[in-house]
CSV table of C-alpha atoms and ligand atoms in Angstrom, one decimal:
chain,number,residue,atom,x,y,z
A,71,UNK,CA,73.2,98.2,72.6
A,72,UNK,CA,71.5,96.2,69.9
A,73,UNK,CA,69.4,97.7,67.3
A,74,UNK,CA,65.7,98.1,68.2
A,75,UNK,CA,63.9,94.8,67.6
A,76,UNK,CA,67.0,92.8,67.3
A,77,UNK,CA,66.7,89.4,69.3
A,78,UNK,CA,69.5,88.0,71.1
A,79,UNK,CA,69.6,84.3,71.9
A,80,UNK,CA,70.4,83.8,75.6
A,81,UNK,CA,70.7,80.7,77.1
A,82,UNK,CA,69.8,79.8,80.8
A,83,UNK,CA,73.3,78.6,81.4
A,84,UNK,CA,76.3,78.1,79.1
A,85,UNK,CA,78.8,75.6,80.4
A,86,UNK,CA,80.7,75.5,77.0
A,87,UNK,CA,81.5,79.2,77.3
A,88,UNK,CA,83.3,78.6,80.7
A,89,UNK,CA,85.2,75.5,79.4
A,90,UNK,CA,86.3,77.6,76.3
A,91,UNK,CA,87.7,80.3,78.6
A,92,UNK,CA,90.0,77.9,80.6
A,93,UNK,CA,90.4,75.0,78.1
A,94,UNK,CA,94.2,74.6,78.2
A,95,UNK,CA,94.2,74.5,82.0
A,96,UNK,CA,91.4,72.0,82.2
A,97,UNK,CA,92.9,69.8,79.3
A,98,UNK,CA,96.2,69.6,81.1
A,99,UNK,CA,94.6,68.7,84.4
A,100,UNK,CA,92.6,65.8,82.9
A,101,UNK,CA,95.8,64.5,81.0
A,102,UNK,CA,97.7,64.6,84.4
A,103,UNK,CA,95.1,62.3,86.3
A,104,UNK,CA,95.0,59.8,83.4
A,105,UNK,CA,98.7,59.6,83.1
A,106,UNK,CA,99.0,59.1,86.8
A,107,UNK,CA,95.9,56.7,86.8
A,108,UNK,CA,94.8,58.4,90.0
A,109,UNK,CA,91.2,57.8,89.4
A,110,UNK,CA,89.5,57.3,92.7
A,111,UNK,CA,90.7,59.4,95.9
A,112,UNK,CA,94.6,59.8,95.6
A,113,UNK,CA,96.7,63.0,95.2
A,114,UNK,CA,94.4,65.0,93.2
A,115,UNK,CA,91.5,64.6,95.5
A,116,UNK,CA,93.6,65.5,98.5
A,117,UNK,CA,95.0,68.6,96.7
A,118,UNK,CA,91.4,69.7,96.0
A,119,UNK,CA,90.1,68.9,99.4
A,120,UNK,CA,92.9,71.0,101.1
A,121,UNK,CA,92.4,73.9,98.8
A,122,UNK,CA,88.6,73.9,99.1
A,123,UNK,CA,88.9,73.6,103.0
A,124,UNK,CA,91.1,76.6,102.9
A,125,UNK,CA,88.6,78.5,100.6
A,126,UNK,CA,85.9,77.9,103.1
A,127,UNK,CA,88.1,78.8,106.2
A,128,UNK,CA,87.5,75.5,107.9
A,129,UNK,CA,89.9,72.7,108.9
A,130,UNK,CA,88.7,69.8,107.0
A,131,UNK,CA,87.1,68.8,103.7
A,132,UNK,CA,85.9,65.3,102.6
A,133,UNK,CA,85.3,65.0,98.9
A,134,UNK,CA,82.2,62.7,98.1
A,135,UNK,CA,80.3,61.4,95.1
A,136,UNK,CA,77.6,64.2,95.0
A,137,UNK,CA,75.9,67.0,97.2
A,138,UNK,CA,73.0,64.8,98.2
A,139,UNK,CA,75.5,62.3,99.6
A,140,UNK,CA,77.4,65.0,101.5
A,141,UNK,CA,74.1,65.9,103.3
A,142,UNK,CA,73.2,62.3,104.1
A,143,UNK,CA,76.9,61.5,105.3
A,144,UNK,CA,76.8,64.6,107.3
A,145,UNK,CA,73.6,63.6,109.1
A,146,UNK,CA,74.8,60.0,109.7
A,147,UNK,CA,78.1,61.5,111.0
A,148,UNK,CA,76.3,63.5,113.5
A,149,UNK,CA,74.3,60.5,114.7
A,150,UNK,CA,71.0,61.3,113.1
A,151,UNK,CA,68.8,58.2,112.2
A,152,UNK,CA,65.6,56.6,112.6
A,153,UNK,CA,63.3,58.2,115.3
A,154,UNK,CA,64.8,61.6,114.9
A,155,UNK,CA,63.4,64.6,113.3
A,156,UNK,CA,65.4,67.1,111.1
A,157,UNK,CA,63.9,70.6,110.2
A,158,UNK,CA,64.5,72.2,107.0
A,159,UNK,CA,62.9,74.7,104.6
A,160,UNK,CA,59.9,74.4,102.3
A,161,UNK,CA,61.6,75.9,99.4
A,162,UNK,CA,64.6,73.9,98.2
A,163,UNK,CA,65.7,71.3,95.7
A,164,UNK,CA,64.3,67.7,96.8
A,165,UNK,CA,67.9,66.5,97.6
A,166,UNK,CA,67.7,68.5,100.8
A,167,UNK,CA,64.7,66.5,102.2
A,168,UNK,CA,65.6,63.4,100.4
A,169,UNK,CA,69.0,63.4,102.4
A,170,UNK,CA,67.0,63.5,105.6
A,171,UNK,CA,64.9,60.4,104.7
A,172,UNK,CA,68.1,58.7,103.5
A,173,UNK,CA,69.6,58.9,106.9
A,174,UNK,CA,66.2,57.4,108.3
A,175,UNK,CA,64.9,60.6,110.0
A,176,UNK,CA,61.6,62.4,109.5
A,177,UNK,CA,61.7,65.6,107.7
A,178,UNK,CA,59.9,68.7,109.3
A,179,UNK,CA,59.4,71.6,107.0
A,180,UNK,CA,59.4,75.4,107.7
A,181,UNK,CA,57.9,78.2,105.8
A,182,UNK,CA,60.2,80.7,104.0
A,183,UNK,CA,60.9,84.4,104.6
A,184,UNK,CA,59.2,86.1,101.5
A,185,UNK,CA,62.1,88.6,101.3
A,186,UNK,CA,64.9,86.1,100.8
A,187,UNK,CA,62.8,82.9,99.9
A,188,UNK,CA,65.1,81.2,102.6
A,189,UNK,CA,64.0,79.6,106.0
A,190,UNK,CA,61.8,82.0,108.0
A,191,UNK,CA,63.9,81.9,111.2
A,192,UNK,CA,60.7,83.2,113.2
A,193,UNK,CA,59.1,79.9,112.3
A,194,UNK,CA,61.7,77.4,113.4
A,195,UNK,CA,61.2,77.1,117.1
A,196,UNK,CA,57.5,76.1,116.9
A,197,UNK,CA,58.5,73.1,115.0
A,198,UNK,CA,61.2,71.9,117.6
A,199,UNK,CA,60.1,68.6,119.4
A,200,UNK,CA,62.0,66.4,121.9
A,201,UNK,CA,62.8,64.4,118.8
A,202,UNK,CA,64.5,67.1,116.8
A,203,UNK,CA,68.2,66.6,116.2
A,204,UNK,CA,69.2,68.9,113.6
A,205,UNK,CA,68.4,72.0,111.4
A,206,UNK,CA,69.4,72.3,107.7
A,207,UNK,CA,69.4,75.7,106.5
A,208,UNK,CA,69.5,76.1,102.9
A,209,UNK,CA,71.5,78.9,101.2
A,210,UNK,CA,69.2,78.8,98.1
A,211,UNK,CA,70.0,80.6,95.0
A,212,UNK,CA,73.2,81.6,96.8
A,213,UNK,CA,71.6,83.8,99.3
A,214,UNK,CA,73.1,83.1,102.8
A,215,UNK,CA,70.3,81.9,105.2
A,216,UNK,CA,69.9,84.1,108.4
A,217,UNK,CA,72.6,82.1,110.5
A,218,UNK,CA,72.8,84.0,113.7
A,219,UNK,CA,69.4,83.2,114.8
A,220,UNK,CA,69.4,79.6,113.6
A,221,UNK,CA,72.8,79.0,115.5
A,222,UNK,CA,71.2,80.8,118.7
A,223,UNK,CA,68.2,78.3,118.4
A,224,UNK,CA,70.5,75.2,117.8
A,225,UNK,CA,72.6,76.2,121.0
A,226,UNK,CA,69.4,76.7,123.1
A,227,UNK,CA,67.9,73.3,122.2
A,228,UNK,CA,71.2,71.3,121.7
A,229,UNK,CA,70.7,70.7,118.0
A,230,UNK,CA,73.1,70.3,115.2
A,231,UNK,CA,73.4,72.5,112.2
A,232,UNK,CA,74.1,71.1,108.7
A,233,UNK,CA,74.3,73.8,106.1
A,234,UNK,CA,73.2,73.1,102.6
A,235,UNK,CA,75.6,75.3,100.5
A,236,UNK,CA,75.0,73.4,97.1
A,237,UNK,CA,74.1,76.8,95.5
A,238,UNK,CA,76.4,79.0,97.6
A,239,UNK,CA,80.1,78.4,97.2
A,240,UNK,CA,81.8,81.5,98.4
A,241,UNK,CA,78.9,83.1,100.2
A,242,UNK,CA,79.6,85.2,103.2
A,243,UNK,CA,77.4,86.0,106.3
A,244,UNK,CA,78.4,89.0,108.4
A,245,UNK,CA,81.9,88.8,106.9
A,246,UNK,CA,82.4,85.2,107.5
A,247,UNK,CA,82.2,82.2,105.0
A,248,UNK,CA,78.9,80.4,105.7
A,249,UNK,CA,80.9,77.1,106.3
A,250,UNK,CA,82.3,78.7,109.5
A,251,UNK,CA,78.8,78.9,110.9
A,252,UNK,CA,77.4,75.4,110.9
A,253,UNK,CA,78.8,72.0,112.5
A,254,UNK,CA,79.1,70.7,108.9
A,255,UNK,CA,78.5,72.3,105.6
A,256,UNK,CA,77.7,70.4,102.3
A,257,UNK,CA,78.5,71.4,98.7
A,258,UNK,CA,77.4,70.0,95.4
A,259,UNK,CA,79.7,70.4,92.4
A,260,UNK,CA,77.0,69.2,89.9
A,261,UNK,CA,78.1,71.0,86.6
A,262,UNK,CA,75.8,73.9,86.6
A,263,UNK,CA,76.6,74.9,90.3
A,264,UNK,CA,78.7,77.9,90.9
A,265,UNK,CA,81.7,75.6,91.2
A,266,UNK,CA,80.9,72.6,88.8
A,267,UNK,CA,82.7,69.5,88.1
A,268,UNK,CA,82.3,67.7,84.8
A,269,UNK,CA,80.1,65.0,86.2
A,270,UNK,CA,78.6,64.4,89.7
A,271,UNK,CA,80.7,65.4,92.7
A,272,UNK,CA,80.2,66.8,96.3
A,273,UNK,CA,82.0,67.5,99.6
A,274,UNK,CA,81.4,68.3,103.2
A,275,UNK,CA,83.6,70.6,105.2
A,276,UNK,CA,83.8,71.0,108.9
A,277,UNK,CA,86.2,72.4,111.6
A,278,UNK,CA,85.7,69.1,113.7
A,279,UNK,CA,88.6,66.5,112.9
A,280,UNK,CA,86.7,63.7,114.4
A,281,UNK,CA,83.5,64.3,112.2
A,282,UNK,CA,85.9,64.7,109.2
A,283,UNK,CA,87.5,61.4,109.7
A,284,UNK,CA,84.1,59.6,110.6
A,285,UNK,CA,82.6,60.9,107.5
A,286,UNK,CA,85.6,60.0,105.4
A,287,UNK,CA,85.5,56.3,106.8
A,288,UNK,CA,81.7,56.2,106.3
A,289,UNK,CA,82.0,57.3,102.7
A,290,UNK,CA,84.7,54.7,102.0
A,291,UNK,CA,82.8,51.5,103.0
A,292,UNK,CA,83.3,52.2,106.6
A,293,UNK,CA,87.1,51.1,106.2
A,294,UNK,CA,90.1,52.2,108.5
A,295,UNK,CA,92.6,50.7,105.9
A,296,UNK,CA,92.3,48.4,103.0
A,297,UNK,CA,90.1,45.4,103.9
A,298,UNK,CA,89.5,46.5,107.5
A,299,UNK,CA,86.1,47.7,108.0
A,300,UNK,CA,84.8,48.9,111.3
A,301,UNK,CA,81.3,49.3,110.0
A,302,UNK,CA,79.2,49.2,106.9
A,303,UNK,CA,79.5,52.4,105.2
A,304,UNK,CA,78.7,53.5,101.6
A,305,UNK,CA,80.6,54.0,98.4
A,306,UNK,CA,80.6,57.7,97.9
A,307,UNK,CA,84.1,58.9,97.0
A,308,UNK,CA,85.3,61.9,94.8
A,309,UNK,CA,87.1,60.8,91.8
A,310,UNK,CA,90.5,62.2,90.5
A,311,UNK,CA,89.2,63.7,87.3
A,312,UNK,CA,86.5,65.8,89.0
A,313,UNK,CA,89.0,66.8,91.8
A,314,UNK,CA,91.6,67.9,89.2
A,315,UNK,CA,89.0,69.8,87.3
A,316,UNK,CA,87.6,71.4,90.4
A,317,UNK,CA,91.2,72.5,91.6
A,318,UNK,CA,91.5,74.4,88.4
A,319,UNK,CA,88.1,75.9,88.6
A,320,UNK,CA,88.5,76.9,92.2
A,321,UNK,CA,91.3,79.3,91.2
A,322,UNK,CA,88.7,81.1,89.1
A,323,UNK,CA,85.8,81.1,91.3
A,324,UNK,CA,86.2,84.4,92.9
A,325,UNK,CA,86.4,86.2,89.5
A,326,UNK,CA,83.3,84.2,88.4
A,327,UNK,CA,81.4,85.2,91.6
A,328,UNK,CA,82.3,88.7,91.1
A,329,UNK,CA,80.9,88.5,87.5
A,330,UNK,CA,77.7,87.0,88.9
A,331,UNK,CA,77.2,89.7,91.4
A,332,UNK,CA,78.0,92.3,88.7
A,333,UNK,CA,75.2,90.8,86.7
A,334,UNK,CA,72.9,90.8,89.6
A,335,UNK,CA,73.5,94.4,90.1
A,336,UNK,CA,72.8,95.2,86.5
A,337,UNK,CA,69.5,93.2,86.8
A,338,UNK,CA,68.7,95.1,89.9
A,339,UNK,CA,69.2,98.5,88.3
A,340,UNK,CA,67.2,97.3,85.1
A,341,UNK,CA,64.2,95.9,86.7
A,342,UNK,CA,63.7,97.5,90.2
A,343,UNK,CA,60.4,99.5,90.2
A,344,UNK,CA,58.7,98.0,87.1
A,345,UNK,CA,56.3,95.7,89.1
A,346,UNK,CA,58.6,92.6,89.1
A,347,UNK,CA,60.0,91.7,92.3
A,348,UNK,CA,63.8,91.4,92.8
A,349,UNK,CA,65.6,89.3,95.1
A,350,UNK,CA,66.2,90.6,98.7
A,351,UNK,CA,69.4,90.3,100.5
A,352,UNK,CA,70.0,90.3,104.1
A,353,UNK,CA,72.2,93.0,105.6
A,354,UNK,CA,76.0,92.5,105.5
A,355,UNK,CA,75.9,89.3,103.4
A,356,UNK,CA,77.9,88.4,100.2
A,357,UNK,CA,75.2,86.5,98.0
A,358,UNK,CA,76.7,84.6,95.3
A,359,UNK,CA,73.8,84.4,92.9
A,360,UNK,CA,73.7,80.9,91.7
A,361,UNK,CA,70.3,81.8,90.4
A,362,UNK,CA,68.6,85.4,89.9
A,363,UNK,CA,65.1,84.7,91.0
A,364,UNK,CA,62.5,87.4,90.4
A,365,UNK,CA,58.8,87.4,91.5
A,366,UNK,CA,56.0,88.1,89.1
A,367,UNK,CA,52.7,88.8,90.8
A,368,UNK,CA,49.2,88.5,89.6
A,369,UNK,CA,49.4,85.4,87.6
A,370,UNK,CA,51.5,87.0,84.9
A,371,UNK,CA,54.5,84.7,85.3
A,372,UNK,CA,53.6,82.6,82.2
A,373,UNK,CA,53.0,85.7,80.2
A,374,UNK,CA,56.4,87.2,81.1
A,375,UNK,CA,58.1,83.9,80.4
A,376,UNK,CA,56.4,83.7,77.0
A,377,UNK,CA,57.6,87.2,76.3
A,378,UNK,CA,61.2,86.5,77.1
A,379,UNK,CA,61.1,83.3,75.1
A,380,UNK,CA,59.8,85.1,72.1
A,381,UNK,CA,62.6,87.5,72.6
A,382,UNK,CA,65.2,84.6,72.8
A,383,UNK,CA,65.8,84.7,76.6
A,384,UNK,CA,65.5,81.2,78.3
A,385,UNK,CA,64.4,81.0,81.9
A,386,UNK,CA,63.7,78.5,84.6
A,387,UNK,CA,61.5,78.0,87.7
A,388,UNK,CA,63.2,76.9,90.9
A,389,UNK,CA,61.1,75.3,91.9
A,390,UNK,CA,57.6,75.1,90.6
A,391,UNK,CA,56.3,72.9,93.5
A,392,UNK,CA,57.4,73.6,97.1
A,393,UNK,CA,58.8,70.5,98.7
A,394,UNK,CA,55.8,69.7,101.1
A,395,UNK,CA,53.4,69.7,98.1
A,396,UNK,CA,55.5,67.3,96.0
A,397,UNK,CA,53.9,63.8,95.5
A,398,UNK,CA,56.9,62.4,97.3
A,399,UNK,CA,55.6,64.1,100.6
A,400,UNK,CA,51.9,63.7,100.1
A,401,UNK,CA,51.9,61.3,103.0
A,402,UNK,CA,52.7,64.1,105.3
A,403,UNK,CA,49.2,65.6,104.4
A,404,UNK,CA,50.3,69.2,104.2
A,405,UNK,CA,47.7,71.9,103.2
A,406,UNK,CA,48.4,75.3,101.3
A,407,UNK,CA,48.0,77.1,104.5
A,408,UNK,CA,50.8,75.1,106.2
A,409,UNK,CA,53.4,77.1,104.3
A,410,UNK,CA,51.6,80.1,102.7
A,411,UNK,CA,54.6,81.9,101.8
A,412,UNK,CA,56.4,79.0,100.0
A,413,UNK,CA,53.1,78.1,98.4
A,414,UNK,CA,52.5,81.6,97.1
A,415,UNK,CA,56.2,82.2,96.0
A,416,UNK,CA,56.2,78.8,93.9
A,417,UNK,CA,53.5,80.4,91.6
A,418,UNK,CA,55.2,83.6,91.1
A,419,UNK,CA,59.1,83.0,91.0
A,420,UNK,CA,60.9,83.1,87.6
A,421,UNK,CA,64.8,82.3,87.4
A,422,UNK,CA,66.5,84.6,84.8
A,423,UNK,CA,69.8,83.6,82.9
A,424,UNK,CA,72.7,83.8,85.3
A,425,UNK,CA,76.2,82.8,84.7
A,426,UNK,CA,79.5,84.5,84.9
A,427,UNK,CA,80.3,84.6,81.1
A,428,UNK,CA,77.0,86.7,80.3
A,429,UNK,CA,78.0,89.9,78.8
A,430,UNK,CA,76.8,93.4,80.1
A,431,UNK,CA,74.9,93.7,76.9
A,432,UNK,CA,73.0,90.4,77.4
A,433,UNK,CA,72.1,91.3,81.0
A,434,UNK,CA,70.8,94.7,79.9
A,435,UNK,CA,68.9,93.2,77.1
A,436,UNK,CA,67.1,90.7,79.4
A,437,UNK,CA,66.4,93.4,82.2
A,438,UNK,CA,65.0,95.6,79.3
A,439,UNK,CA,62.8,93.0,78.0
A,440,UNK,CA,61.5,92.2,81.6
A,441,UNK,CA,60.9,95.8,82.2
A,442,UNK,CA,59.1,96.3,78.8
A,443,UNK,CA,56.5,93.8,80.1
A,444,UNK,CA,55.6,96.5,82.6
A,445,UNK,CA,53.6,94.0,84.9
A,446,UNK,CA,51.7,95.7,87.5
B,608,PLP,C1,72.2,70.5,93.8
B,608,PLP,C2,71.6,70.6,95.1
B,608,PLP,C3,71.8,69.4,96.0
B,608,PLP,C4,72.2,68.2,95.7
B,608,PLP,O1,73.5,68.1,95.0
B,608,PLP,P1,73.8,66.9,93.9
B,608,PLP,O2,75.2,67.1,93.7
B,608,PLP,O3,73.1,67.2,92.7
B,608,PLP,O4,73.4,65.7,94.6
B,608,PLP,C5,71.3,69.6,97.3
B,608,PLP,N1,70.7,70.9,97.7
B,608,PLP,C6,70.4,71.9,96.9
B,608,PLP,C7,69.9,73.1,97.3
B,608,PLP,C8,70.9,71.8,95.6
B,608,PLP,O5,70.7,72.8,94.7
């Protein structure tokens, strides 16, 4: 415990600390790719794809250039295109809805459940029309979306489910990896994600061999073999350096996830009951805490953020504007009352520092600072 009045400098994330902890392994992996000149696709990509599919407990993994492309390619693979509607959640990173528009489809937003800040499964069915083709639940902040009712609705209405697991590597829902519960599940390996590369990278995983090979072909210029192209695709491939780095980091992911969960537990114990809302988990899930997002009611978020800053603690807001209210979606003409929970949450949420390398002392210090604000 630090002396009273001592200020610790606590960054929001610290990618350098993680690199330092595994430097010899990473440096060797990078050197191996360069000496083999296996820069795009190739053996390092194949090795990572196999390991990640196994980690997700599904049959196939296709490495792509980033998580946004993974979503877009998944939708295209499932036949989603112009004239179709895809349902997703009002609270996410813009990439989720962007990918729907990249596929040529219309985005249809659903409000959030205020407990989990994920899609409100009670509000999905009213948004289904004859044009609806797919639902994209987002496992935001590493909290699994409520997949059982989502899969039941998809079954009932003949819809596809594409999971956005960009923030949820390793999350479990009722004992199962979330990737087992959707037709295709998409991951981002952006550096700051729970499993992060040293540049842009992404993947989609599925149990369906046909979808996996169709996605692989589309992501590689629609080619079947060199210079034989069955269709026009895109150039969205995983590169060898990123794959080799990801293979090293995948071996540490479970330990890092447990450290995130320990940090979440320390935050919960230190903050609960002080007037600041803590993240709600569904029953029987393993949340992986990409972010630790608290809720600060009564317009006191900025004050708490300032207090934390004055005490050396960096924070973030994910996200300050819910998707339907972004300028990019102004043409949809949504009003505050269309998504009241998402609208309210965007004014109250605050993300505290969260990464595996945070020490217990640092987490306690942040929690004590939050509690000392005594927001009521
Ligand atoms: C990061 C992220 C994406 C996009 O991934 P990129 O690799 O940055 O393209 C998609 N959805 C969510 C929820 C994300 O957090």
